[in-house]
């Protein structure tokens, strides 16, 4: 479970569709135990909204003193590029530039397979962009402290974090559709029809 420690992130009530968020930065973040995804398959889904066009807006990471063996770093490496690093192997996803006050919340997914590599996707404005690679480098991340709102060093996420979902396995396409539909209904974030679990049901046609 997350803990605030002395780097207290700001808790905000009723921010997105009536649900709360935490405001994070390079100095305000939360510690979290991510041992369950150490040396194993994993699926990590984050709902957040950036509030800056700066580089290195990392919203999830493991503390590490080594830049050669970064166990886990997730975030915006530039205003137009999202990065998912696992054991010093990074995949990058091109994204639209930061939109200032018009920026919307995003659903960002990360999957690591010990046999097939990594997947990274971002759902934003009803559209999904994704990328993947076949690199299966893994590392024991239990030796470092997980952090929400900050990467492996001092680079933090200037924005709002609404939800973090972590599984120690690869989710099926149907399971991912269920999660995306849940986040769509909960937060009002538009998702592609291909990600909606009930896209053929007329009762959900306007969700």
Short mmCIF file of C-alpha atoms in Angstrom, two decimals:
data_model
loop_
_atom_site.label_atom_id
_atom_site.label_comp_id
_atom_site.label_asym_id
_atom_site.label_seq_id
_atom_site.Cartn_x
_atom_site.Cartn_y
_atom_site.Cartn_z
CA UNK A 1 0.00 0.00 0.00
CA UNK A 2 1.22 3.54 -0.70
CA UNK A 3 2.69 5.61 2.11
CA UNK A 4 3.25 9.34 2.20
CA UNK A 5 6.48 9.48 4.23
CA UNK A 6 7.90 13.01 4.41
CA UNK A 7 7.29 13.69 0.71
CA UNK A 8 3.59 14.34 1.08
CA UNK A 9 1.69 14.40 -2.19
CA UNK A 10 -1.43 16.54 -2.17
CA UNK A 11 -4.76 14.72 -1.95
CA UNK A 12 -7.57 16.37 -3.88
CA UNK A 13 -11.23 15.47 -3.47
CA UNK A 14 -13.78 15.24 -6.29
CA UNK A 15 -11.41 16.16 -9.14
CA UNK A 16 -12.36 13.93 -12.07
CA UNK A 17 -15.98 12.87 -12.48
CA UNK A 18 -16.40 13.13 -8.71
CA UNK A 19 -13.33 11.00 -7.86
CA UNK A 20 -10.15 12.17 -6.08
CA UNK A 21 -6.56 12.51 -7.26
CA UNK A 22 -3.12 13.10 -5.85
CA UNK A 23 -0.96 15.99 -7.07
CA UNK A 24 2.68 14.98 -7.52
CA UNK A 25 5.96 16.65 -8.47
CA UNK A 26 9.70 16.00 -8.23
CA UNK A 27 9.52 16.63 -4.48
CA UNK A 28 6.01 15.36 -3.74
CA UNK A 29 5.43 11.67 -4.34
CA UNK A 30 4.27 8.45 -2.66
CA UNK A 31 6.19 5.30 -1.78
CA UNK A 32 4.60 2.02 -2.90
CA UNK A 33 5.56 -1.65 -2.60
CA UNK A 34 5.99 -3.13 -6.09
CA UNK A 35 7.62 -6.40 -5.03
CA UNK A 36 4.73 -8.37 -6.53
CA UNK A 37 5.99 -7.56 -10.04
CA UNK A 38 9.64 -8.34 -9.36
CA UNK A 39 11.16 -10.79 -11.88
CA UNK A 40 7.80 -11.73 -13.33
CA UNK A 41 5.24 -10.89 -15.98
CA UNK A 42 3.30 -7.74 -15.20
CA UNK A 43 0.56 -5.38 -16.32
CA UNK A 44 0.53 -1.82 -14.95
CA UNK A 45 -2.19 0.67 -15.87
CA UNK A 46 -2.11 4.31 -14.77
CA UNK A 47 -4.71 7.06 -15.09
CA UNK A 48 -3.13 10.50 -14.92
CA UNK A 49 -2.99 14.00 -16.39
CA UNK A 50 0.22 15.94 -16.90
CA UNK A 51 0.24 19.64 -16.04
CA UNK A 52 3.55 20.65 -17.60
CA UNK A 53 5.39 20.55 -20.92
CA UNK A 54 8.70 19.79 -19.21
CA UNK A 55 10.92 16.82 -20.00
CA UNK A 56 11.27 13.80 -17.71
CA UNK A 57 7.80 13.73 -16.17
CA UNK A 58 8.06 10.29 -14.59
CA UNK A 59 4.91 9.05 -12.83
CA UNK A 60 6.18 5.64 -11.69
CA UNK A 61 9.61 4.25 -10.86
CA UNK A 62 11.94 2.28 -8.63
CA UNK A 63 14.76 4.04 -6.78
CA UNK A 64 18.12 3.15 -8.27
CA UNK A 65 21.64 4.56 -8.06
CA UNK A 66 22.59 2.91 -11.34
CA UNK A 67 21.68 4.41 -14.71
CA UNK A 68 22.95 1.21 -16.32
CA UNK A 69 20.43 -1.09 -14.67
CA UNK A 70 17.27 0.98 -14.23
CA UNK A 71 14.70 -1.52 -12.93
CA UNK A 72 11.56 0.48 -13.80
CA UNK A 73 10.80 3.98 -15.06
CA UNK A 74 7.54 5.13 -16.65
CA UNK A 75 6.72 8.63 -17.88
CA UNK A 76 7.01 11.41 -20.42
CA UNK A 77 10.65 11.80 -21.44
CA UNK A 78 9.66 14.84 -23.56
CA UNK A 79 6.42 16.71 -24.37
CA UNK A 80 5.86 14.39 -27.35
CA UNK A 81 7.33 11.10 -26.18
CA UNK A 82 6.24 8.56 -23.59
CA UNK A 83 8.82 6.08 -22.30
CA UNK A 84 8.65 2.72 -20.51
CA UNK A 85 12.03 1.51 -19.24
CA UNK A 86 12.63 -1.90 -17.72
CA UNK A 87 16.19 -2.98 -16.89
CA UNK A 88 17.77 -0.28 -19.05
CA UNK A 89 15.74 -1.25 -22.11
CA UNK A 90 13.33 1.49 -23.15
CA UNK A 91 10.46 1.67 -25.59
CA UNK A 92 9.21 5.07 -26.71
CA UNK A 93 5.76 6.08 -27.88
CA UNK A 94 5.08 9.29 -29.80
CA UNK A 95 2.19 11.27 -28.30
CA UNK A 96 0.53 14.62 -29.05
CA UNK A 97 2.26 17.63 -27.53
CA UNK A 98 1.13 18.90 -24.14
CA UNK A 99 -2.09 20.87 -24.64
CA UNK A 100 -1.87 23.22 -21.66
CA UNK A 101 -5.23 23.92 -20.01
CA UNK A 102 -6.90 21.72 -22.65
CA UNK A 103 -4.86 18.64 -21.66
CA UNK A 104 -7.09 15.67 -20.85
CA UNK A 105 -6.56 12.68 -18.54
CA UNK A 106 -4.99 9.62 -20.17
CA UNK A 107 -5.04 5.87 -19.57
CA UNK A 108 -1.52 4.49 -19.95
CA UNK A 109 -0.78 0.77 -20.01
CA UNK A 110 2.51 -1.10 -19.61
CA UNK A 111 3.00 -4.85 -19.98
CA UNK A 112 6.17 -6.86 -19.48
CA UNK A 113 6.50 -10.50 -20.55
CA UNK A 114 9.54 -12.59 -19.70
CA UNK A 115 9.10 -14.37 -23.04
CA UNK A 116 7.82 -11.74 -25.49
CA UNK A 117 8.98 -8.33 -24.23
CA UNK A 118 7.16 -5.09 -23.53
CA UNK A 119 4.00 -3.30 -24.65
CA UNK A 120 3.19 0.36 -24.06
CA UNK A 121 -0.08 2.08 -24.96
CA UNK A 122 -1.85 5.36 -24.28
CA UNK A 123 -5.57 6.05 -24.56
CA UNK A 124 -6.26 9.76 -24.99
CA UNK A 125 -9.20 11.61 -26.49
CA UNK A 126 -10.88 8.37 -27.52
CA UNK A 127 -7.85 7.17 -29.49
CA UNK A 128 -5.20 4.59 -28.65
CA UNK A 129 -1.54 4.62 -29.69
CA UNK A 130 0.74 1.71 -28.89
CA UNK A 131 4.19 0.25 -29.42
CA UNK A 132 6.13 -2.84 -28.35
CA UNK A 133 9.47 -4.61 -28.53
CA UNK A 134 10.71 -8.16 -27.97
CA UNK A 135 13.42 -7.43 -25.38
CA UNK A 136 12.88 -9.61 -22.31
CA UNK A 137 15.49 -8.18 -19.94
CA UNK A 138 14.23 -8.47 -16.38
CA UNK A 139 15.48 -7.48 -12.96
CA UNK A 140 14.72 -7.95 -9.29
CA UNK A 141 13.03 -4.67 -8.38
CA UNK A 142 12.41 -5.61 -4.74
CA UNK A 143 15.74 -4.07 -3.72
CA UNK A 144 14.46 -0.56 -4.46
CA UNK A 145 11.49 1.46 -3.30
CA UNK A 146 8.59 1.97 -5.68
CA UNK A 147 7.37 5.53 -6.10
CA UNK A 148 4.20 7.01 -7.53
CA UNK A 149 4.85 10.45 -9.00
CA UNK A 150 8.61 10.08 -9.42
CA UNK A 151 11.13 8.02 -11.41
CA UNK A 152 14.35 6.34 -10.30
CA UNK A 153 16.05 9.61 -9.34
CA UNK A 154 14.85 13.19 -8.86
CA UNK A 155 12.64 13.50 -11.92
CA UNK A 156 8.98 13.66 -10.93
CA UNK A 157 5.54 13.94 -12.47
CA UNK A 158 4.00 17.41 -12.49
CA UNK A 159 0.32 16.56 -12.61
CA UNK A 160 -2.55 14.50 -11.25
CA UNK A 161 -2.56 10.75 -10.63
CA UNK A 162 -6.04 9.25 -10.36
CA UNK A 163 -5.50 5.50 -10.27
CA UNK A 164 -2.80 2.81 -10.43
CA UNK A 165 -3.67 -0.81 -11.27
CA UNK A 166 -0.99 -3.50 -10.95
CA UNK A 167 -1.13 -7.19 -11.89
CA UNK A 168 1.71 -9.72 -11.64
CA UNK A 169 0.68 -11.36 -14.92
CA UNK A 170 -0.18 -10.54 -18.52
CA UNK A 171 -3.86 -9.70 -18.85
CA UNK A 172 -5.85 -11.06 -21.77
CA UNK A 173 -7.41 -8.77 -24.36
CA UNK A 174 -10.83 -9.35 -22.79
CA UNK A 175 -9.52 -8.46 -19.33
CA UNK A 176 -7.91 -5.28 -20.67
CA UNK A 177 -11.21 -4.34 -22.28
CA UNK A 178 -12.95 -4.82 -18.94
CA UNK A 179 -10.46 -2.51 -17.21
CA UNK A 180 -10.64 0.15 -19.92
CA UNK A 181 -14.44 0.04 -19.77
CA UNK A 182 -14.36 0.36 -15.97
CA UNK A 183 -12.09 3.42 -16.26
CA UNK A 184 -14.27 4.86 -19.03
CA UNK A 185 -17.41 4.63 -16.90
CA UNK A 186 -15.71 5.72 -13.66
CA UNK A 187 -13.80 8.76 -14.94
CA UNK A 188 -15.63 9.61 -18.15
CA UNK A 189 -12.49 9.09 -20.25
CA UNK A 190 -13.30 8.32 -23.88
CA UNK A 191 -11.90 5.01 -25.14
CA UNK A 192 -11.90 3.34 -28.58
CA UNK A 193 -14.76 0.97 -29.34
CA UNK A 194 -12.21 -1.83 -29.61
CA UNK A 195 -11.38 -1.29 -25.91
CA UNK A 196 -15.02 -1.20 -24.74
CA UNK A 197 -16.20 -4.45 -23.20
CA UNK A 198 -19.86 -3.77 -24.12
CA UNK A 199 -19.41 -2.01 -27.44
CA UNK A 200 -22.16 -4.10 -29.06
CA UNK A 201 -24.67 -3.39 -26.27
CA UNK A 202 -27.06 -0.54 -27.15
CA UNK A 203 -27.42 0.34 -23.46
CA UNK A 204 -23.79 1.55 -23.47
CA UNK A 205 -23.84 3.26 -26.86
CA UNK A 206 -23.27 6.74 -25.42
CA UNK A 207 -20.65 5.86 -22.81
#
